Structure formats: C-alpha cells, structure tokens
C-alpha cells in the first residue's frame, strides 16, 4: 500500500467520542506500533503491540487526539475525541 493508506487488516474498536479505552486489532503477525498525539503535535503515548492492544485514555485531558497506527503495510491516522 502507498504510504498513508490504511494498513490491511487493522481495525479500531472505540466509542466516538471515546471515554476511557480504545482497542486496536491487527491481523498481521508483525510487530505493530501506535503513537498518540495531541493537537499541538506533542506525542502523549506510544507503544508496540502484536495482534491487539487496549489504550487506557483515562489519564488524558478532554480533547481531540490523533492516533497513528503503523504496521508492515503502512500507517493509518484516526482522530479520537475524549469527553
């Protein structure tokens, strides 16, 4: 896939707006990575995961964040709103 396109087999499961938890699932067997940024571009969280991970957002201030998920096929950006 060209850079910036949605990775094959990567899904997000979260309420919109999100309150506490976001679940990321990937069907590939490679190491995946996510980064979470505030709207000022500051990285507020990052981690590596294999097939699934759950992000606890309860420690973050209310607002809008950008979640960038990387896998072996590229990356996807998703907006998350915490109320």
mmCIF file of C-alpha atoms in Angstrom:
data_model
loop_
_atom_site.group_PDB
_atom_site.id
_atom_site.type_symbol
_atom_site.label_atom_id
_atom_site.label_comp_id
_atom_site.label_asym_id
_atom_site.label_seq_id
_atom_site.Cartn_x
_atom_site.Cartn_y
_atom_site.Cartn_z
ATOM 1 C CA UNK A 1 0.000 0.000 0.000
ATOM 2 C CA UNK A 2 1.220 3.521 -0.637
ATOM 3 C CA UNK A 3 2.309 5.427 2.465
ATOM 4 C CA UNK A 4 -0.607 6.901 4.337
ATOM 5 C CA UNK A 5 -3.130 4.303 3.242
ATOM 6 C CA UNK A 6 -4.955 2.117 5.714
ATOM 7 C CA UNK A 7 -2.948 -0.972 6.665
ATOM 8 C CA UNK A 8 -4.599 -4.196 5.573
ATOM 9 C CA UNK A 9 -6.322 -5.983 8.436
ATOM 10 C CA UNK A 10 -6.012 -3.208 11.036
ATOM 11 C CA UNK A 11 -9.176 -2.171 12.863
ATOM 12 C CA UNK A 12 -10.098 0.168 15.675
ATOM 13 C CA UNK A 13 -12.871 -0.506 18.155
ATOM 14 C CA UNK A 14 -13.795 2.508 20.243
ATOM 15 C CA UNK A 15 -16.781 4.642 21.074
ATOM 16 C CA UNK A 16 -16.944 8.023 19.386
ATOM 17 C CA UNK A 17 -16.367 10.106 21.354
ATOM 18 C CA UNK A 18 -14.052 7.876 23.356
ATOM 19 C CA UNK A 19 -14.157 7.989 27.132
ATOM 20 C CA UNK A 20 -11.564 5.595 28.531
ATOM 21 C CA UNK A 21 -10.500 2.707 26.312
ATOM 22 C CA UNK A 22 -9.571 2.230 22.669
ATOM 23 C CA UNK A 23 -8.875 -1.248 21.287
ATOM 24 C CA UNK A 24 -6.607 -1.717 18.257
ATOM 25 C CA UNK A 25 -6.569 -5.054 16.439
ATOM 26 C CA UNK A 26 -4.299 -6.165 13.608
ATOM 27 C CA UNK A 27 -4.499 -9.394 11.613
ATOM 28 C CA UNK A 28 -0.823 -9.447 10.680
ATOM 29 C CA UNK A 29 1.810 -11.235 12.740
ATOM 30 C CA UNK A 30 4.433 -8.484 12.623
ATOM 31 C CA UNK A 31 5.189 -6.025 15.385
ATOM 32 C CA UNK A 32 2.809 -3.072 15.147
ATOM 33 C CA UNK A 33 3.205 0.321 16.745
ATOM 34 C CA UNK A 34 0.937 3.179 17.683
ATOM 35 C CA UNK A 35 1.591 6.809 18.537
ATOM 36 C CA UNK A 36 -0.918 9.178 20.115
ATOM 37 C CA UNK A 37 -0.534 12.940 19.587
ATOM 38 C CA UNK A 38 -2.374 15.956 20.939
ATOM 39 C CA UNK A 39 -3.440 18.691 18.515
ATOM 40 C CA UNK A 40 -0.201 20.589 19.194
ATOM 41 C CA UNK A 41 1.739 17.659 17.704
ATOM 42 C CA UNK A 42 3.128 16.540 21.073
ATOM 43 C CA UNK A 43 3.391 12.754 21.463
ATOM 44 C CA UNK A 44 1.458 11.749 24.581
ATOM 45 C CA UNK A 45 1.676 7.960 24.270
ATOM 46 C CA UNK A 46 3.308 5.252 22.160
ATOM 47 C CA UNK A 47 3.810 1.524 22.337
ATOM 48 C CA UNK A 48 4.404 -1.641 20.328
ATOM 49 C CA UNK A 49 1.919 -4.494 20.107
ATOM 50 C CA UNK A 50 1.333 -7.704 18.201
ATOM 51 C CA UNK A 51 -2.253 -8.519 17.321
ATOM 52 C CA UNK A 52 -4.275 -6.473 19.794
ATOM 53 C CA UNK A 53 -3.803 -3.783 22.393
ATOM 54 C CA UNK A 54 -6.018 -1.610 24.532
ATOM 55 C CA UNK A 55 -5.223 2.030 25.211
ATOM 56 C CA UNK A 56 -6.386 3.441 28.531
ATOM 57 C CA UNK A 57 -7.184 7.103 27.909
ATOM 58 C CA UNK A 58 -8.426 7.983 31.395
ATOM 59 C CA UNK A 59 -5.210 9.875 32.259
ATOM 60 C CA UNK A 60 -5.554 12.269 29.305
ATOM 61 C CA UNK A 61 -7.281 15.639 29.326
ATOM 62 C CA UNK A 62 -10.543 16.010 27.430
ATOM 63 C CA UNK A 63 -9.983 16.999 23.835
ATOM 64 C CA UNK A 64 -9.091 15.746 20.368
ATOM 65 C CA UNK A 65 -6.104 13.482 19.687
ATOM 66 C CA UNK A 66 -4.558 11.880 16.612
ATOM 67 C CA UNK A 67 -3.836 8.140 16.776
ATOM 68 C CA UNK A 68 -1.243 6.943 14.242
ATOM 69 C CA UNK A 69 -1.039 3.161 13.809
ATOM 70 C CA UNK A 70 1.934 1.621 11.979
ATOM 71 C CA UNK A 71 2.110 -1.944 10.682
ATOM 72 C CA UNK A 72 4.071 -3.741 7.990
ATOM 73 C CA UNK A 73 1.881 -2.225 5.267
ATOM 74 C CA UNK A 74 1.988 1.469 6.154
ATOM 75 C CA UNK A 75 0.076 3.564 8.618
ATOM 76 C CA UNK A 76 -3.369 4.919 9.376
ATOM 77 C CA UNK A 77 -4.357 8.115 11.192
ATOM 78 C CA UNK A 78 -7.534 8.284 13.268
ATOM 79 C CA UNK A 79 -8.988 11.156 15.235
ATOM 80 C CA UNK A 80 -10.059 10.344 18.797
ATOM 81 C CA UNK A 81 -12.239 12.683 20.838
ATOM 82 C CA UNK A 82 -12.131 12.283 24.613
ATOM 83 C CA UNK A 83 -15.063 13.779 26.516
#
